Tab-separated table of C-alpha atoms in Angstrom:
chain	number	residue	atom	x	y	z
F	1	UNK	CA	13.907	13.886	30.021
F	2	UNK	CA	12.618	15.726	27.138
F	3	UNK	CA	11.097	14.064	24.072
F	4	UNK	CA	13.658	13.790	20.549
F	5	UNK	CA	12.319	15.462	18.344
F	6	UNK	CA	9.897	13.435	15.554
F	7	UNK	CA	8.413	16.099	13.186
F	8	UNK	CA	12.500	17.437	11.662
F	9	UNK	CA	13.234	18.450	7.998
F	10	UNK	CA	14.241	15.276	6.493
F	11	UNK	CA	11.116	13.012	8.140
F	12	UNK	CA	8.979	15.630	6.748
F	13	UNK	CA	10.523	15.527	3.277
F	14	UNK	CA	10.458	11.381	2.921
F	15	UNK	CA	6.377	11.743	4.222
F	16	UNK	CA	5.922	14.338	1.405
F	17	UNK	CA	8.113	12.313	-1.037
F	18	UNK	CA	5.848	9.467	0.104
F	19	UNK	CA	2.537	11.136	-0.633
F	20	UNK	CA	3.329	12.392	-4.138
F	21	UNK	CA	4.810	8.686	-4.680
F	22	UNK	CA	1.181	7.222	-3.815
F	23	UNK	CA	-1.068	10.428	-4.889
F	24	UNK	CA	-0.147	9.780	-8.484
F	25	UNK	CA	-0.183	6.082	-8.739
F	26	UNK	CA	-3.863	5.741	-7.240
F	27	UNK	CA	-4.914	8.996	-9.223
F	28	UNK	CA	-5.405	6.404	-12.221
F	29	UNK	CA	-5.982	3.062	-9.801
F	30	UNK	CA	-10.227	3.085	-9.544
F	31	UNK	CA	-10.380	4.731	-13.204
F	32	UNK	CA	-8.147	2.481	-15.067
F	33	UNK	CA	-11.218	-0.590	-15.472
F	34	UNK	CA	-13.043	1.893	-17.161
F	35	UNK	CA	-10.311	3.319	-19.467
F	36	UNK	CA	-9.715	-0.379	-20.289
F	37	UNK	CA	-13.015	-1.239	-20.875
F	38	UNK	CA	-14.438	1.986	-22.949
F	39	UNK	CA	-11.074	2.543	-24.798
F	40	UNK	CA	-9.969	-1.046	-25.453
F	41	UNK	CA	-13.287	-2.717	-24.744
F	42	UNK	CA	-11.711	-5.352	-22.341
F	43	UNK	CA	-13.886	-8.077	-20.595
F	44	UNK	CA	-13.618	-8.094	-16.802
F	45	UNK	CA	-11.436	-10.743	-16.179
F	46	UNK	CA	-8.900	-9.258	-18.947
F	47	UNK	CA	-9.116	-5.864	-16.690
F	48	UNK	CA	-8.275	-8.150	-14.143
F	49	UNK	CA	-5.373	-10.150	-15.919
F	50	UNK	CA	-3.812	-6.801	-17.009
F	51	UNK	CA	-3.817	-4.810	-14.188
F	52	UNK	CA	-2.782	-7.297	-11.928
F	53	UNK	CA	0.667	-7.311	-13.970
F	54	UNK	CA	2.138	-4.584	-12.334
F	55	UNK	CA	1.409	-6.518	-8.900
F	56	UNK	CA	3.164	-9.190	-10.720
F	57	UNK	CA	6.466	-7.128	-11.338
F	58	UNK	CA	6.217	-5.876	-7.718
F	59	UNK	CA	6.548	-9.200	-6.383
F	60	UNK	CA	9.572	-9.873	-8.132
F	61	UNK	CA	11.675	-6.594	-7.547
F	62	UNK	CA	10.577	-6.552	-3.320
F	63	UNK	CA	12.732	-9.196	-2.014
F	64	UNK	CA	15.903	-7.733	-4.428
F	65	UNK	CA	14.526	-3.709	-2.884
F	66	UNK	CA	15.042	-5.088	0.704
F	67	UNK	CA	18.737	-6.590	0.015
F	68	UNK	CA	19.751	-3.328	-1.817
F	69	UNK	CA	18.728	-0.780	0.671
F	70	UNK	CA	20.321	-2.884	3.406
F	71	UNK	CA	23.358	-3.419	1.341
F	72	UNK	CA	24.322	-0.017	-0.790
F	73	UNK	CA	23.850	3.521	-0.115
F	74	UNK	CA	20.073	4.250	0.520
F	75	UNK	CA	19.751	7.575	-0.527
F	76	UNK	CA	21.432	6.648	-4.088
F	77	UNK	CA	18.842	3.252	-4.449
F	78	UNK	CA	16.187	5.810	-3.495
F	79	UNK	CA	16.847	8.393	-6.465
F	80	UNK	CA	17.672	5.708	-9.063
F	81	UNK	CA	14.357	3.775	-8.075
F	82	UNK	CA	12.103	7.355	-7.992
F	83	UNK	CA	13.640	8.669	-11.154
F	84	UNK	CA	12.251	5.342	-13.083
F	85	UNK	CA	8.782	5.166	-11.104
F	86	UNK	CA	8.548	9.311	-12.881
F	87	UNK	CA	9.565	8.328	-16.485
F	88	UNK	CA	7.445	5.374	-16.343
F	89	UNK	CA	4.222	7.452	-16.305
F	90	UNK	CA	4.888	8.465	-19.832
F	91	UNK	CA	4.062	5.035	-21.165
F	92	UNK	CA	0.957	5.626	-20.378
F	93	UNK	CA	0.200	7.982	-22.393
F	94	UNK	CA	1.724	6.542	-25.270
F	95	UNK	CA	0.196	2.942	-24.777
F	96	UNK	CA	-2.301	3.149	-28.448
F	97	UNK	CA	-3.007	-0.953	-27.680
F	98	UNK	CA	-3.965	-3.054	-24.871
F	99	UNK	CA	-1.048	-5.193	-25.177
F	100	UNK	CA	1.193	-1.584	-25.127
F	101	UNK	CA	-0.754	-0.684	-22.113
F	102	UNK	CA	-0.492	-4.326	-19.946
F	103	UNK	CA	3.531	-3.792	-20.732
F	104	UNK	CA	3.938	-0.338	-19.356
F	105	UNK	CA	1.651	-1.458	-16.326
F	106	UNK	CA	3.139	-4.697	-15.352
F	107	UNK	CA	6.532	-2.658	-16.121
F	108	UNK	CA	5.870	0.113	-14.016
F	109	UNK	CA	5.429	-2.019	-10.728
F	110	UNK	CA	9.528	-2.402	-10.904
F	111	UNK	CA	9.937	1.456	-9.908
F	112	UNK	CA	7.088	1.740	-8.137
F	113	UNK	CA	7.889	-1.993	-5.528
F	114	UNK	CA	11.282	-0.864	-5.107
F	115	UNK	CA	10.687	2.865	-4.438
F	116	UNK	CA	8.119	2.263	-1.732
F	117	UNK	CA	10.636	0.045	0.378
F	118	UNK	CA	13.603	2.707	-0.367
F	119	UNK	CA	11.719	5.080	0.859
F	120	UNK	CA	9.916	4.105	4.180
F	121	UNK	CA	13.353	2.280	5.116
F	122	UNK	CA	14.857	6.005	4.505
F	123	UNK	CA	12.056	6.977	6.795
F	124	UNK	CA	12.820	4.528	9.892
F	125	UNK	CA	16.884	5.915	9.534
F	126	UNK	CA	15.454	9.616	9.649
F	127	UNK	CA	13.238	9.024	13.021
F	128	UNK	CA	14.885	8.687	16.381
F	129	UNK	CA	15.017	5.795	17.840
F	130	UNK	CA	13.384	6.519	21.244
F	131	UNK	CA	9.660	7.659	18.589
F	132	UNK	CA	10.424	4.986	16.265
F	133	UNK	CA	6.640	3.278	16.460
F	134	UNK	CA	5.028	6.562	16.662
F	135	UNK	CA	6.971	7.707	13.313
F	136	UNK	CA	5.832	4.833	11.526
F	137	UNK	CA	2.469	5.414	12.560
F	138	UNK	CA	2.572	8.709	11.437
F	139	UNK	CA	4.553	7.590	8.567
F	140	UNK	CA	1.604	5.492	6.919
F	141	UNK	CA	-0.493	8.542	7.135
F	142	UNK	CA	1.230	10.244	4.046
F	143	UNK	CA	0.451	6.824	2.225
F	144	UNK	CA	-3.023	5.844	3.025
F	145	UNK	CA	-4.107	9.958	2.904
F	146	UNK	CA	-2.974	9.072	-0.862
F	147	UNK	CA	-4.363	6.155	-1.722
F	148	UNK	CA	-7.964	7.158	-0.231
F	149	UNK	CA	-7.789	10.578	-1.525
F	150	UNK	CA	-6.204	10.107	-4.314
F	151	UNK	CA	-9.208	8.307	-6.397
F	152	UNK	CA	-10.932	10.596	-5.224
F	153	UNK	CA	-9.592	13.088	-7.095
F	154	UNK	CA	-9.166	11.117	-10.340
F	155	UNK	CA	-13.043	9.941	-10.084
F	156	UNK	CA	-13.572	13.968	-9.544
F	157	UNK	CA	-11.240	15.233	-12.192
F	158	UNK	CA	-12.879	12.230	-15.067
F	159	UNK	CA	-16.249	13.503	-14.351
F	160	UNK	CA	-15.473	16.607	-14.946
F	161	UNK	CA	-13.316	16.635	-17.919
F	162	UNK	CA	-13.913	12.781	-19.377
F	163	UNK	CA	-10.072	13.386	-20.237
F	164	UNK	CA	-8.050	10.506	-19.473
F	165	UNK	CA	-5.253	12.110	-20.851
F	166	UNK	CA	-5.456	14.669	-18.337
F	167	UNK	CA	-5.069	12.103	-15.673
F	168	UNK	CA	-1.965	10.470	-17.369
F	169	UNK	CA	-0.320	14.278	-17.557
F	170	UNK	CA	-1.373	14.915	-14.076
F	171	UNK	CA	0.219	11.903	-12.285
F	172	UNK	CA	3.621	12.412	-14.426
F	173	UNK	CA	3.905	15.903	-13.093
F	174	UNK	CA	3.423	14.673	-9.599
F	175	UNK	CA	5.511	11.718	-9.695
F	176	UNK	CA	8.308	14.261	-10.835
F	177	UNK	CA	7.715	16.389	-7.971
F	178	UNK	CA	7.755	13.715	-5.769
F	179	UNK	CA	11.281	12.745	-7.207
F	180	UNK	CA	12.318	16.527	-6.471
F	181	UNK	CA	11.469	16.442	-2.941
F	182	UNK	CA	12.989	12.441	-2.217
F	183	UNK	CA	16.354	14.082	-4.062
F	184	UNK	CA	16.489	16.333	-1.097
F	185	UNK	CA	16.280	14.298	2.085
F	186	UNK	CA	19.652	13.792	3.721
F	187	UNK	CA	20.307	11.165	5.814
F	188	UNK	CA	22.433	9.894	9.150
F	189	UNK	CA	25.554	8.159	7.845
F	190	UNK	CA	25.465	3.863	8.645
F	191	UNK	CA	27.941	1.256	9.098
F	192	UNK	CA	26.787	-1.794	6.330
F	193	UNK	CA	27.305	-4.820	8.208
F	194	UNK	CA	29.849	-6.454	6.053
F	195	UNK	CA	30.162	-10.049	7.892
F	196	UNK	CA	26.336	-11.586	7.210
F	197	UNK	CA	26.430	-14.995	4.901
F	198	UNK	CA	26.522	-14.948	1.274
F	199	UNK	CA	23.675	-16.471	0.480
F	200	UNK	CA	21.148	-15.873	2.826
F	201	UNK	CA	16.948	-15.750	2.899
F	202	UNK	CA	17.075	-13.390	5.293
F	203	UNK	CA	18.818	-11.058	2.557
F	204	UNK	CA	15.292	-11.299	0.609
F	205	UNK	CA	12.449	-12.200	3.131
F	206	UNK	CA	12.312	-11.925	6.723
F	207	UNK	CA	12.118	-15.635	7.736
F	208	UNK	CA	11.671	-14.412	11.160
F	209	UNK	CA	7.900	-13.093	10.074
F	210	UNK	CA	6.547	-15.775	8.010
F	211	UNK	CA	3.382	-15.995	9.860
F	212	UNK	CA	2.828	-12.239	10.304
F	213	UNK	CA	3.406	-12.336	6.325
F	214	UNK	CA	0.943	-15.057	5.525
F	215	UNK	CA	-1.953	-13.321	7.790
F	216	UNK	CA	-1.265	-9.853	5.941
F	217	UNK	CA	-1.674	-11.442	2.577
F	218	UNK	CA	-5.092	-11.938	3.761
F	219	UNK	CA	-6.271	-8.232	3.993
F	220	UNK	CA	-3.874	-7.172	1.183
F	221	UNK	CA	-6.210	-9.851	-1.186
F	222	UNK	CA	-9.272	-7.964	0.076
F	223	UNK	CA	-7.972	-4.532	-0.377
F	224	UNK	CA	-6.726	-5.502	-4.059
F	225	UNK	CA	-10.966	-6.748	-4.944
F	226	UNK	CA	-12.466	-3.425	-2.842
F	227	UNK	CA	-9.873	-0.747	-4.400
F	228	UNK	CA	-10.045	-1.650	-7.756
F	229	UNK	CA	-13.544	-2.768	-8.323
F	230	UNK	CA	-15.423	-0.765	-6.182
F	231	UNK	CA	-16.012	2.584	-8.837
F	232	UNK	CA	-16.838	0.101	-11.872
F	233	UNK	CA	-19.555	-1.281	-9.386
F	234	UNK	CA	-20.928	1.721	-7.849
F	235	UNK	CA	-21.809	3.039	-11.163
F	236	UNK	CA	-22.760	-0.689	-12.840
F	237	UNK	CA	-25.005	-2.042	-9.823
F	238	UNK	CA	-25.856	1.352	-7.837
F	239	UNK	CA	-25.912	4.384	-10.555
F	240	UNK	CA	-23.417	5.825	-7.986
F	241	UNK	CA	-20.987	7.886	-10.483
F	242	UNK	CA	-19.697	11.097	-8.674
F	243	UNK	CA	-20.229	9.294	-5.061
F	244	UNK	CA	-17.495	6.773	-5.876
F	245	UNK	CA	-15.144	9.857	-4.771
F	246	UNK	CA	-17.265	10.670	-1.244
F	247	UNK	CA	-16.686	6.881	-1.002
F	248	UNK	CA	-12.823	7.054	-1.093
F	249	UNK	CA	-13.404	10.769	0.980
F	250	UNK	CA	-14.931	8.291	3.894
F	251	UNK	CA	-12.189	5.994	3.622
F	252	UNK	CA	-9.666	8.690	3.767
F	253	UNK	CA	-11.367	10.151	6.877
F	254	UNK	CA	-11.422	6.675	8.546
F	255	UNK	CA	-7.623	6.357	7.895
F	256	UNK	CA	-6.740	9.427	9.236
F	257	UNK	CA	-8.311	9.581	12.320
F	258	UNK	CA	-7.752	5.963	13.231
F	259	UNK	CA	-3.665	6.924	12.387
F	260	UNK	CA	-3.709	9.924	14.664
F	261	UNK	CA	-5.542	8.483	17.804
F	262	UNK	CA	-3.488	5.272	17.147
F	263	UNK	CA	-0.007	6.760	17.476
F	264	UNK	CA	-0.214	6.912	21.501
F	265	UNK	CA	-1.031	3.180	21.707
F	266	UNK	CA	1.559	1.878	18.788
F	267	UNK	CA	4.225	4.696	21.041
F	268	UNK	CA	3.260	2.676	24.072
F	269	UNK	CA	3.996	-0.395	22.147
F	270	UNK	CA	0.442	-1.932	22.418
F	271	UNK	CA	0.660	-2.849	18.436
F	272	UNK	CA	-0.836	-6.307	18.963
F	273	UNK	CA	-4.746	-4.349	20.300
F	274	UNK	CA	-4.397	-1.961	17.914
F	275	UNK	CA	-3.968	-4.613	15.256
F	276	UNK	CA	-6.765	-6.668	16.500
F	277	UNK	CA	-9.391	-3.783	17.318
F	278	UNK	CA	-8.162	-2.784	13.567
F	279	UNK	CA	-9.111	-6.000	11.650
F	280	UNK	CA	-12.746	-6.807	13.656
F	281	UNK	CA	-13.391	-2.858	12.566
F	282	UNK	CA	-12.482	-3.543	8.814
F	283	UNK	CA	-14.449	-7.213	9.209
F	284	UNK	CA	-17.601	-5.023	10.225
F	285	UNK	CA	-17.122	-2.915	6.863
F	286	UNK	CA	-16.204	-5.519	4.450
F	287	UNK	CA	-19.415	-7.251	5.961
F	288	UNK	CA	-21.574	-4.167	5.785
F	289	UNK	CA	-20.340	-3.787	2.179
F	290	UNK	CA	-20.985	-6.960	0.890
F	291	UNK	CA	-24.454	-7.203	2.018
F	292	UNK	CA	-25.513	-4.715	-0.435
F	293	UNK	CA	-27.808	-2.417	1.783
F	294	UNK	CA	-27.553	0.542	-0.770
F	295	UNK	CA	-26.000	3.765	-0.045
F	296	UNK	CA	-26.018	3.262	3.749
F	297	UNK	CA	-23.877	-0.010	3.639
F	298	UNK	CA	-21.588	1.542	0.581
F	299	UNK	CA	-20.729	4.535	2.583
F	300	UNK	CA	-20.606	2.851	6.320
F	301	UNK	CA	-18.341	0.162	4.616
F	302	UNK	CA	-15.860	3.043	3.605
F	303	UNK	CA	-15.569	4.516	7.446
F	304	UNK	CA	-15.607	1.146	8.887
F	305	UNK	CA	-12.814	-0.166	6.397
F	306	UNK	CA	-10.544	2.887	6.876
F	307	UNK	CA	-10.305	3.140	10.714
F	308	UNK	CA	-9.664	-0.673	10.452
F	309	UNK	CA	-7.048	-0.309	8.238
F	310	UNK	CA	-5.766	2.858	9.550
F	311	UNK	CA	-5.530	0.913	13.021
F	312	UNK	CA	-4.011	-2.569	11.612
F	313	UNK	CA	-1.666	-1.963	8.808
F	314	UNK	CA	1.043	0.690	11.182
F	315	UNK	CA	0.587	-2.384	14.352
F	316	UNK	CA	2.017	-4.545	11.860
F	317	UNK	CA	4.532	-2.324	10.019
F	318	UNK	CA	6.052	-2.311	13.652
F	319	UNK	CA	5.662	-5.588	14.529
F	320	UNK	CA	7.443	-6.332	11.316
F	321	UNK	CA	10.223	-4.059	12.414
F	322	UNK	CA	10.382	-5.119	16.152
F	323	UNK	CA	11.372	-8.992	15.245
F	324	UNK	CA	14.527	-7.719	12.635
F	325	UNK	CA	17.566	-6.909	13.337
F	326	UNK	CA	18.735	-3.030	12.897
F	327	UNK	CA	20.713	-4.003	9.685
F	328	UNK	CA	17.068	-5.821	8.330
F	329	UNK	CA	14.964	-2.658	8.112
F	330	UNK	CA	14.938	-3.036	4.384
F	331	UNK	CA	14.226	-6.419	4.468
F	332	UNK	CA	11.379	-6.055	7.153
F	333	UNK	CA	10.018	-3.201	4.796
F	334	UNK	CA	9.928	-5.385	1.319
F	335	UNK	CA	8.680	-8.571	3.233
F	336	UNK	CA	5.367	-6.665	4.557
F	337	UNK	CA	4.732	-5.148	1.356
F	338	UNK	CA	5.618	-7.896	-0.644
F	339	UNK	CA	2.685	-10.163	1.300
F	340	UNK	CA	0.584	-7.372	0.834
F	341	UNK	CA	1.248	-6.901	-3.231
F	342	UNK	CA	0.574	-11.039	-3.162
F	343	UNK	CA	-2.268	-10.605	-1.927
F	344	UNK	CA	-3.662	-7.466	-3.894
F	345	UNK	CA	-2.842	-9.164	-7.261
F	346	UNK	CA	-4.753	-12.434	-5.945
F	347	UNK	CA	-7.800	-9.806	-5.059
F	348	UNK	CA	-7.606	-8.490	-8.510
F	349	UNK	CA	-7.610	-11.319	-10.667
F	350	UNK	CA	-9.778	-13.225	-8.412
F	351	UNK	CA	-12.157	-10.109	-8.041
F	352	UNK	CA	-12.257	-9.867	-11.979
F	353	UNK	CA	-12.599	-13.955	-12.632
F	354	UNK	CA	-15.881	-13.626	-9.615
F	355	UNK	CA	-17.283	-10.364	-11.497
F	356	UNK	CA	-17.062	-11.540	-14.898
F	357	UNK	CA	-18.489	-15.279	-14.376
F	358	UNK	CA	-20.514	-14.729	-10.964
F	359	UNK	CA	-21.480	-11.545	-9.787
F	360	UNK	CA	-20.231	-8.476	-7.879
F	361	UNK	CA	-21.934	-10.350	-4.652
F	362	UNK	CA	-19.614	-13.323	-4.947
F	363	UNK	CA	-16.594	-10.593	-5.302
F	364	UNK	CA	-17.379	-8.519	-2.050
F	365	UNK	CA	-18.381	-11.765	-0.149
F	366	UNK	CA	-15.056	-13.530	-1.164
F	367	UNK	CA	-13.573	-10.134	0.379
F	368	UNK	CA	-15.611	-10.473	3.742
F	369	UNK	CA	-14.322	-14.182	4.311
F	370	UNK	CA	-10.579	-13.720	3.394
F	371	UNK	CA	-10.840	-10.631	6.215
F	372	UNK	CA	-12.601	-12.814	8.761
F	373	UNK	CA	-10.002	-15.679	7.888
F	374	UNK	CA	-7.694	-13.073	8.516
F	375	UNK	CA	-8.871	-11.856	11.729
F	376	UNK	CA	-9.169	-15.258	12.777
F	377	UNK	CA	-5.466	-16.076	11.980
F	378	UNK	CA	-4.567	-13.210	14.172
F	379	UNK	CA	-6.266	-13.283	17.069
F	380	UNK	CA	-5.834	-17.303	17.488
F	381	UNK	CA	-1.951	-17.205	15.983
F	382	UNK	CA	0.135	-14.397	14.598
F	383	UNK	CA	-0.425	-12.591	18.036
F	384	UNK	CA	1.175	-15.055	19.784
F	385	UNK	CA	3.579	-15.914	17.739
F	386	UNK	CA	4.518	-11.657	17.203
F	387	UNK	CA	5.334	-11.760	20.666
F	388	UNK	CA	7.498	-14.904	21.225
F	389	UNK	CA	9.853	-13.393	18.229
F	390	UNK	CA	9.730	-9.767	19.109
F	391	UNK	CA	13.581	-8.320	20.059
F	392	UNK	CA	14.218	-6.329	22.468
């Protein structure tokens, strides 16, 4: 019997859509502790206090992204949410205070928390069923391509030009195109299930994954501290100032490759060993980071950490989606990322409060215990626990 077809027009357009989404948003993510602290002077844990806001907003809009996307027409919620996440770039460059700035970031997480679910939930409806876990696997490539790369590029382009304006212009433009491109996708009509209660949790959070959500807010907590610290240290502790970008280049390279040789296993639906060979690999790097071995450890820790991550975070997007019903993809989609967001804005303000009043030691070795906690919780737990709830 042949194969459905995976790679079509519309699958391709929400990936692109995807990329542009996350491109421009982590353009500014490793640069914006410096902006804060040489154009507003901040102290670290008021870096920390301000850019977790947006995390903050995030939080509250997920639960309400899931419920519309499962209850109205997706493709509308999609356009709506992107066209907002676009204009909200412009606030950057307008923000003349600190105060201006923490408001347009902490707003900004609205668009961007319920644009991320609308669009990977348009994703699932695009992919055939029978390539479903492979899609998704695929799927998290556009995102995690743009989150490693995409500092990359903003460390590159700073360095180059010192023009932070130039940043701000630069992620507006590509936020728009990315709103272009999701304007385009079309997608398989869907009955809305019109008989499910009222009031319901299930309508915000997917009850049926509370465990699975509790053990990813461990990793998203360490990615939070490691993303958005990591430049500020390299060139503080190591003189590392143009390397910060080869770091995120390693990262990106782990996340790739991990992705593509992981798509036969998550297709075969072996997601629970590809999410446990995925969090000992990222243990080894958050390890090999915070032991502060120079160069050597800074760079390993960036491999190691992406082909964990690239491994762990598509094994649970799927095992997320295997325990929901077909009418809870949104919900599925917002209660992942919503445990992840928790967790990154616990990273950032606890990475900032550990920076500012320890040291960057007692940051990255908070970040190697919370992923060992995590691994833990997996292997002796959540594994089990995945597969008593998974439907068939």
């Amino acid at each position: 019997m042949a194969k459905e077809r995976l790679w079509n027009r519309n699958y391709l357009k929400v990936m692109t859509s995807n990329f542009l989404l996350f491109f421009a948003f982590y353009l500014l993510t490793p640069l914006l502790p410096i902006y804060l602290d040489e154009q507003f002077h901040a102290e670290k844990d008021m870096i920390g206090l301000v850019l977790s806001g947006y995390v903050v907003a995030t939080l509250l809009i997920r639960p309400f992204s899931g419920f519309m996307v499962d209850s109205f027409n997706r493709k509308t919620v999609l356009v709506i949410c992107f066209l907002f996440f676009f204009v909200c770039f412009a606030g950057y460059i307008g923000a003349g205070t600190l105060l201006m700035f923490a408001i347009v970031r902490t707003l900004h997480g609205i668009p961007f928390g319920a644009t991320t679910v609308a669009n990977s939930t348009v994703a699932i409806d695009v992919l055939p069923s029978s390539r479903r876990n492979e899609g998704i696997g695929y799927y998290g490539l556009s995102n995690n391509l743009a989150m490693a790369s995409a500092p990359s590029a903003g460390i590159w382009i700073y360095h180059s030009t010192s023009n932070f304006g130039l940043l701000f212009w630069l992620s507006l433009g590509l936020a728009f195109a990315g709103f272009i491109c999701a304007s385009t996708v079309k997608i398989p009509q869907r009955e809305i299930v019109e008989n499910k209660p009222k009031l319901s949790l299930d309508h915000f959070f997917l009850g049926r994954a509370w465990l699975m959500a509790l053990n990813i807010l461990f990793f998203g907590l360490c990615w939070g501290i490691m993303s958005n610290y990591v430049a500020i240290y390299g060139q503080e502790r190591l003189g590392i100032t143009d390397g910060t970008g080869i770091f995120f280049m390693l990262l990106s390279a782990g996340l790739m490759v991990s992705r593509i040789f992981g798509t036969k296993a998550l297709r075969d639906g072996k997601l629970t060993e590809n999410c446990a060979r995925g969090v000992l690999i990222s243990l080894a790097g958050y390890t090999m980071f915070a032991l502060g071995i120079g160069p050597v450890g800074y760079y390993g820790a960036a491999l190691l950490i992406g082909l964990g991550n690239g491994q762990m975070y598509p094994a649970f997007l799927s095992m997320f989606i295997n325990v929901a019903r077909h009418d809870q993809r949104g919900t599925a989609n917002s209660s992942i990322l919503i445990s992840w967001d928790l967790g990154m804005g616990i990273g950032i303000l606890l990475g900032g409060f550990l920076v500012q009043y320890m040291s960057y030691d007692a940051a990255f070795w908070a970040t190697a215990i919370m992923q060992g906690t995590g691994a833990v919780l997996f292997l002796t737990l959540t594994r089990n626990f995945f597969l008593r709830r998974r439907l068939q």
